[in-house]
Coordinates of C-alpha atoms in Angstrom, one line a residue:
M286 CA 40.1 118.3 -31.7
T287 CA 36.6 116.8 -31.8
S288 CA 36.0 113.2 -30.7
S289 CA 34.9 112.1 -34.1
L290 CA 38.4 113.6 -35.6
L291 CA 40.2 112.2 -32.9
F292 CA 38.6 108.5 -33.3
L293 CA 39.5 108.9 -37.0
A294 CA 43.1 109.8 -36.2
L295 CA 43.6 106.9 -33.9
C296 CA 42.0 104.5 -36.3
L297 CA 44.3 105.6 -39.1
V298 CA 47.4 105.3 -36.9
A299 CA 46.1 101.8 -35.5
C300 CA 45.4 100.5 -38.9
G301 CA 48.5 101.7 -40.4
S302 CA 50.9 100.2 -37.6
A303 CA 48.9 96.8 -37.8
H304 CA 49.5 96.4 -41.4
A305 CA 53.2 97.6 -41.0
Q306 CA 53.6 94.7 -38.3
C307 CA 52.9 92.0 -41.0
S308 CA 56.1 90.3 -42.1
N309 CA 57.4 87.0 -43.0
T310 CA 57.4 85.8 -39.4
S311 CA 53.9 87.4 -38.6
P312 CA 52.0 87.0 -41.8
C313 CA 48.4 88.3 -42.6
P314 CA 46.0 88.2 -45.4
F315 CA 46.8 90.3 -48.6
K316 CA 44.6 93.3 -48.9
G317 CA 45.4 94.8 -52.4
G318 CA 44.7 98.4 -53.2
D319 CA 48.3 99.9 -53.6
D320 CA 48.8 102.4 -56.3
F321 CA 49.6 100.9 -59.8
I322 CA 53.3 100.7 -60.6
T323 CA 54.1 101.4 -64.2
P324 CA 57.4 99.5 -65.3
E325 CA 60.5 101.7 -66.2
E326 CA 60.8 101.9 -70.0
T327 CA 63.5 102.0 -72.4
S328 CA 62.7 103.2 -76.0
S329 CA 64.6 103.0 -79.3
V330 CA 66.0 106.3 -80.6
D331 CA 66.8 107.0 -84.3
G332 CA 65.9 103.3 -85.1
K333 CA 68.1 101.8 -82.4
L334 CA 67.7 100.6 -78.8
D335 CA 70.7 99.5 -76.7
M336 CA 70.2 98.2 -73.1
T337 CA 71.5 95.7 -70.6
L338 CA 69.4 93.0 -68.9
T339 CA 71.4 91.8 -65.6
V340 CA 69.9 88.5 -64.2
D341 CA 70.6 88.2 -60.5
V342 CA 69.0 87.2 -57.2
S343 CA 67.0 90.0 -55.6
D344 CA 64.6 90.6 -52.7
V345 CA 61.4 91.7 -53.9
T346 CA 58.2 92.3 -51.8
V347 CA 54.3 91.8 -52.1
E348 CA 52.8 94.1 -49.5
W349 CA 54.3 92.6 -46.3
L350 CA 55.8 89.5 -48.0
T351 CA 59.4 89.3 -48.9
L352 CA 60.7 87.0 -51.6
T353 CA 64.0 86.3 -53.0
R354 CA 63.8 85.8 -56.8
R355 CA 65.7 85.8 -60.2
T356 CA 65.0 89.3 -61.6
Y357 CA 66.0 91.4 -64.4
N358 CA 67.9 94.6 -63.3
G359 CA 67.2 94.1 -59.4
G360 CA 63.5 93.8 -59.1
W361 CA 59.9 93.7 -60.2
P362 CA 58.4 94.8 -62.5
S363 CA 61.0 94.3 -65.3
P364 CA 61.6 97.2 -67.6
T365 CA 59.5 97.6 -70.7
L366 CA 61.0 97.9 -74.1
R367 CA 59.4 100.1 -76.8
V368 CA 60.6 99.8 -80.3
R369 CA 59.3 100.5 -83.7
A370 CA 59.1 98.3 -87.1
G371 CA 62.7 98.1 -88.6
D372 CA 64.5 99.1 -85.5
R373 CA 67.8 97.4 -84.4
V374 CA 67.6 96.2 -80.9
N375 CA 70.9 95.3 -79.0
V376 CA 70.4 93.6 -75.5
L377 CA 73.4 92.7 -73.4
L378 CA 72.3 89.8 -71.1
K379 CA 74.4 89.3 -68.1
N380 CA 74.0 86.3 -65.8
E381 CA 75.3 87.2 -62.3
L382 CA 73.7 84.3 -60.7
G383 CA 75.7 81.8 -58.7
E384 CA 76.4 78.3 -59.9
N385 CA 73.7 75.9 -60.4
Q386 CA 72.9 73.9 -57.4
A387 CA 71.9 70.8 -59.3
E388 CA 72.6 69.4 -62.8
G389 CA 69.3 67.2 -63.5
E390 CA 68.4 64.9 -66.1
P391 CA 67.3 66.1 -69.7
N392 CA 63.7 67.0 -69.9
T393 CA 63.3 67.8 -66.3
F394 CA 63.5 70.9 -64.3
R395 CA 67.2 71.8 -64.0
H396 CA 69.6 74.5 -64.4
P397 CA 68.0 77.3 -62.2
N398 CA 71.1 79.6 -62.9
T399 CA 71.4 79.1 -66.4
T400 CA 69.6 81.6 -68.7
N401 CA 69.0 83.0 -72.2
L402 CA 66.6 85.4 -73.8
H403 CA 63.5 85.0 -76.1
V404 CA 61.6 87.8 -77.7
H405 CA 58.0 86.3 -77.7
G406 CA 56.1 87.0 -81.0
L407 CA 58.7 89.0 -83.0
H408 CA 59.1 88.0 -86.7
I409 CA 63.0 88.0 -86.5
S410 CA 65.6 85.3 -87.2
P411 CA 66.1 82.3 -84.9
R412 CA 69.8 82.2 -85.6
E413 CA 72.6 83.9 -83.5
P414 CA 72.9 86.6 -82.7
Q415 CA 69.2 87.0 -82.7
D416 CA 66.4 84.7 -81.3
D417 CA 68.3 81.4 -81.1
V418 CA 67.1 79.7 -77.9
L419 CA 66.9 76.1 -79.2
I420 CA 69.7 75.1 -81.4
Q421 CA 72.9 76.4 -82.8
R422 CA 73.1 74.3 -86.0
K423 CA 71.1 71.8 -88.1
L424 CA 71.6 68.2 -88.6
T425 CA 70.8 66.9 -92.2
S426 CA 68.2 64.3 -91.9
L427 CA 67.8 61.1 -94.0
Y428 CA 65.7 63.0 -96.5
P429 CA 67.6 65.6 -98.4
I430 CA 64.6 67.9 -98.7
F431 CA 64.2 68.2 -95.0
T432 CA 66.4 69.2 -92.0
L433 CA 66.2 68.0 -88.5
D434 CA 66.6 70.1 -85.6
C435 CA 68.5 67.9 -83.0
C436 CA 71.0 67.1 -80.5
Y437 CA 73.3 70.1 -80.4
P438 CA 74.1 72.6 -77.6
I439 CA 71.6 75.2 -77.0
L440 CA 72.7 79.0 -77.0
Q441 CA 72.9 79.5 -73.0
V442 CA 74.3 82.1 -70.8
N443 CA 76.1 80.2 -67.9
P444 CA 76.5 81.7 -64.4
G445 CA 79.0 84.5 -64.6
G446 CA 78.7 84.7 -68.4
E447 CA 77.1 87.3 -70.8
Y448 CA 75.9 87.4 -74.4
Q449 CA 75.1 90.2 -76.9
Y450 CA 71.9 90.0 -78.7
H451 CA 71.3 91.9 -81.8
Y452 CA 67.7 91.8 -83.1
E453 CA 66.7 93.2 -86.5
L454 CA 62.9 93.9 -86.7
N455 CA 61.3 93.4 -89.9
E456 CA 59.8 96.6 -91.6
L457 CA 56.6 94.8 -91.9
Q458 CA 56.5 93.5 -88.0
P459 CA 53.1 94.3 -86.8
A460 CA 52.6 96.7 -84.2
G461 CA 51.5 95.2 -80.9
T462 CA 52.2 94.1 -77.3
Y463 CA 54.8 91.3 -77.0
W464 CA 57.1 90.2 -74.3
Y465 CA 60.6 88.9 -73.6
H466 CA 61.5 86.2 -71.3
A467 CA 64.0 83.5 -70.1
H468 CA 63.8 80.5 -72.5
H469 CA 66.6 78.0 -71.3
H470 CA 65.3 74.5 -71.6
G471 CA 64.6 72.9 -68.1
A472 CA 64.4 76.4 -66.4
T473 CA 61.9 78.3 -68.4
Y474 CA 58.9 77.6 -66.3
F475 CA 60.8 78.4 -63.1
Q476 CA 62.6 81.5 -64.3
V477 CA 59.5 83.0 -65.7
A478 CA 57.5 82.3 -62.5
S479 CA 60.3 83.8 -60.5
G480 CA 59.9 87.2 -62.6
L481 CA 62.4 86.9 -65.6
A482 CA 59.8 88.4 -67.9
G483 CA 59.0 91.8 -69.3
L484 CA 56.9 93.8 -71.7
L485 CA 58.1 94.4 -75.4
I486 CA 55.9 96.9 -77.3
V487 CA 56.1 97.7 -81.0
E488 CA 54.5 101.0 -81.4
D489 CA 52.0 102.0 -84.1
E490 CA 53.1 104.3 -86.7
E491 CA 51.4 107.7 -86.1
N492 CA 49.8 108.0 -89.4
S493 CA 48.4 104.4 -89.4
M494 CA 46.1 104.9 -86.2
P495 CA 42.7 106.3 -85.9
D496 CA 42.6 109.7 -84.1
E497 CA 40.7 107.9 -81.3
L498 CA 43.6 105.6 -80.7
A499 CA 46.2 108.0 -81.2
A500 CA 45.0 110.3 -78.5
I501 CA 45.6 107.3 -76.1
S502 CA 48.8 106.0 -77.3
C503 CA 52.7 106.7 -77.6
P504 CA 54.3 108.6 -78.7
K505 CA 52.3 111.6 -77.8
H506 CA 50.2 110.4 -75.3
C507 CA 52.2 107.7 -73.3
D508 CA 50.6 108.9 -70.1
K509 CA 47.3 107.0 -71.4
E510 CA 48.8 103.7 -71.8
V511 CA 48.7 101.1 -68.9
P512 CA 51.2 98.4 -69.5
M513 CA 50.3 95.4 -67.5
L514 CA 52.4 92.1 -67.0
L515 CA 50.0 89.5 -65.6
G516 CA 52.2 86.8 -64.0
K517 CA 52.2 83.7 -61.8
M518 CA 54.7 85.0 -59.3
L519 CA 52.6 84.3 -56.1
F520 CA 51.5 80.7 -56.7
Y521 CA 51.8 78.7 -53.3
G522 CA 49.1 76.3 -53.3
Q523 CA 49.5 72.6 -53.0
D524 CA 49.9 71.8 -56.7
F525 CA 52.5 70.1 -59.0
F526 CA 53.2 73.3 -60.5
S527 CA 53.1 75.6 -57.5
F528 CA 56.3 77.8 -57.2
P529 CA 57.7 75.7 -54.1
A530 CA 57.1 72.4 -56.0
I531 CA 59.2 73.6 -58.9
Q532 CA 61.9 75.0 -56.2
D533 CA 62.1 71.5 -54.8
Q534 CA 62.4 69.9 -58.4
I535 CA 64.9 72.3 -59.7
G536 CA 67.1 72.5 -56.5
D537 CA 66.5 76.1 -55.6
I538 CA 67.8 77.1 -52.1
F539 CA 65.8 80.3 -51.6
L540 CA 62.9 78.7 -49.6
L541 CA 60.4 80.2 -47.4
D542 CA 61.6 78.7 -44.3
D543 CA 60.8 81.6 -41.9
I544 CA 59.0 80.4 -38.7
V545 CA 55.5 82.1 -38.3
T546 CA 56.0 82.9 -34.6
D547 CA 52.3 82.6 -33.5
E548 CA 51.9 79.1 -35.3
N549 CA 55.1 77.4 -35.1
I550 CA 55.0 76.6 -38.9
T551 CA 57.0 77.6 -41.7
L552 CA 56.0 80.6 -44.0
L553 CA 55.6 78.4 -46.8
D554 CA 52.9 76.1 -44.8
W555 CA 51.1 79.3 -43.9
L556 CA 50.9 80.5 -47.5
E557 CA 49.7 77.0 -48.6
R558 CA 47.1 76.9 -45.9
H559 CA 45.7 80.3 -47.0
D560 CA 45.8 79.3 -50.7
A561 CA 48.1 82.1 -51.8
T562 CA 47.6 81.3 -55.6
Q563 CA 47.1 84.9 -56.8
Y564 CA 48.4 86.4 -60.3
L565 CA 50.2 89.4 -59.9
T566 CA 50.2 92.7 -61.9
N567 CA 53.5 94.2 -62.5
G568 CA 54.5 92.4 -59.2
Q569 CA 51.7 93.9 -57.3
Y570 CA 48.6 92.2 -55.6
V571 CA 45.4 93.8 -57.1
P572 CA 46.8 97.2 -57.6
K573 CA 44.6 100.4 -58.0
I574 CA 44.3 102.8 -61.1
S575 CA 42.4 106.1 -60.7
M576 CA 40.5 107.2 -63.6
Q577 CA 38.1 110.1 -64.1
P578 CA 34.5 109.8 -65.5
G579 CA 34.7 109.4 -69.2
E580 CA 38.5 109.0 -69.4
I581 CA 39.7 106.6 -71.9
R582 CA 43.0 104.6 -71.4
R583 CA 44.9 102.0 -73.3
F584 CA 45.6 98.9 -71.6
R585 CA 48.4 96.6 -72.7
L586 CA 48.0 93.1 -71.2
V587 CA 50.3 90.3 -71.5
N588 CA 49.6 87.0 -69.5
V589 CA 53.3 85.5 -68.8
G590 CA 51.7 82.6 -66.6
P591 CA 53.5 79.6 -67.8
T592 CA 50.5 77.3 -67.9
D593 CA 47.3 79.4 -67.4
M594 CA 44.7 81.1 -69.5
L595 CA 43.3 84.3 -68.1
E596 CA 39.5 85.2 -68.3
I597 CA 39.0 89.2 -68.5
Y598 CA 35.9 90.5 -67.1
L599 CA 34.5 93.7 -65.7
E600 CA 32.7 94.0 -62.4
E601 CA 29.6 96.2 -62.0
P602 CA 30.9 99.4 -60.1
K603 CA 29.7 100.0 -56.8
R604 CA 27.1 102.8 -56.3
G605 CA 29.0 106.0 -56.4
N606 CA 32.3 104.8 -57.5
A607 CA 31.8 105.3 -61.3

């Protein structure tokens, strides 16, 4: 083996082992560049989609960092649902979380382990068993021509419980990229930031698309679609809406209290000092997608950050990389 090849081999081994040694007790800066992960998909068949979403606590990883979060079906990214206008979508939501750690006052962060389901953007009924996330019945107001939504128990799935949703999509439902997420009042921000969100795609009718779009779209060219769930799941800055701040207010017990061995501080302190306030893409930090010159892909982007707007821009490519 030549000296240059030996040096390269040693460098690869050293770099790989150094990265592998990073952990919750020995953190290092995030690097990005891992291969892009496409979420698992469930598609409707003959006008119907049946699936189960199980909410539970899971360990998820961002490079070397291990987090304990509330997730759908065991981890990030959540499954993508693919349907068509006019479909019937049946989702069994199972809550396998433990009891709530704290009750909390109304209009505060509370009930970290109580959940429900909202399909965001679909033109469907807000009544049971469809998209009822706020009320179960109406209270007539003093004015007979109006109704007042007020003061009744919300549809919620408590720890250990389950609920069968039946969504009837309108025949005129516009095709597009939508999303589903937890929407229990008092826990929505916390649970969405934890990872309880996923893509919901209403596919275009084949005869309604231009040929150029059909060539990069399902159902015949699903490999050309790039579903991206952009989420605020790694937000550990010193901010009122940082994830640890919400954990503290809602009474979550899964804290980053690992001790960083070299500095004798907690992992949370280390993340705050290093301004770990990055958006994740499908649960990944700056993943990599490889494309050939002239290749066209269809990117489906959803921003599930509870409070933030995203500006999308393209950087100038480096010489030789485009």
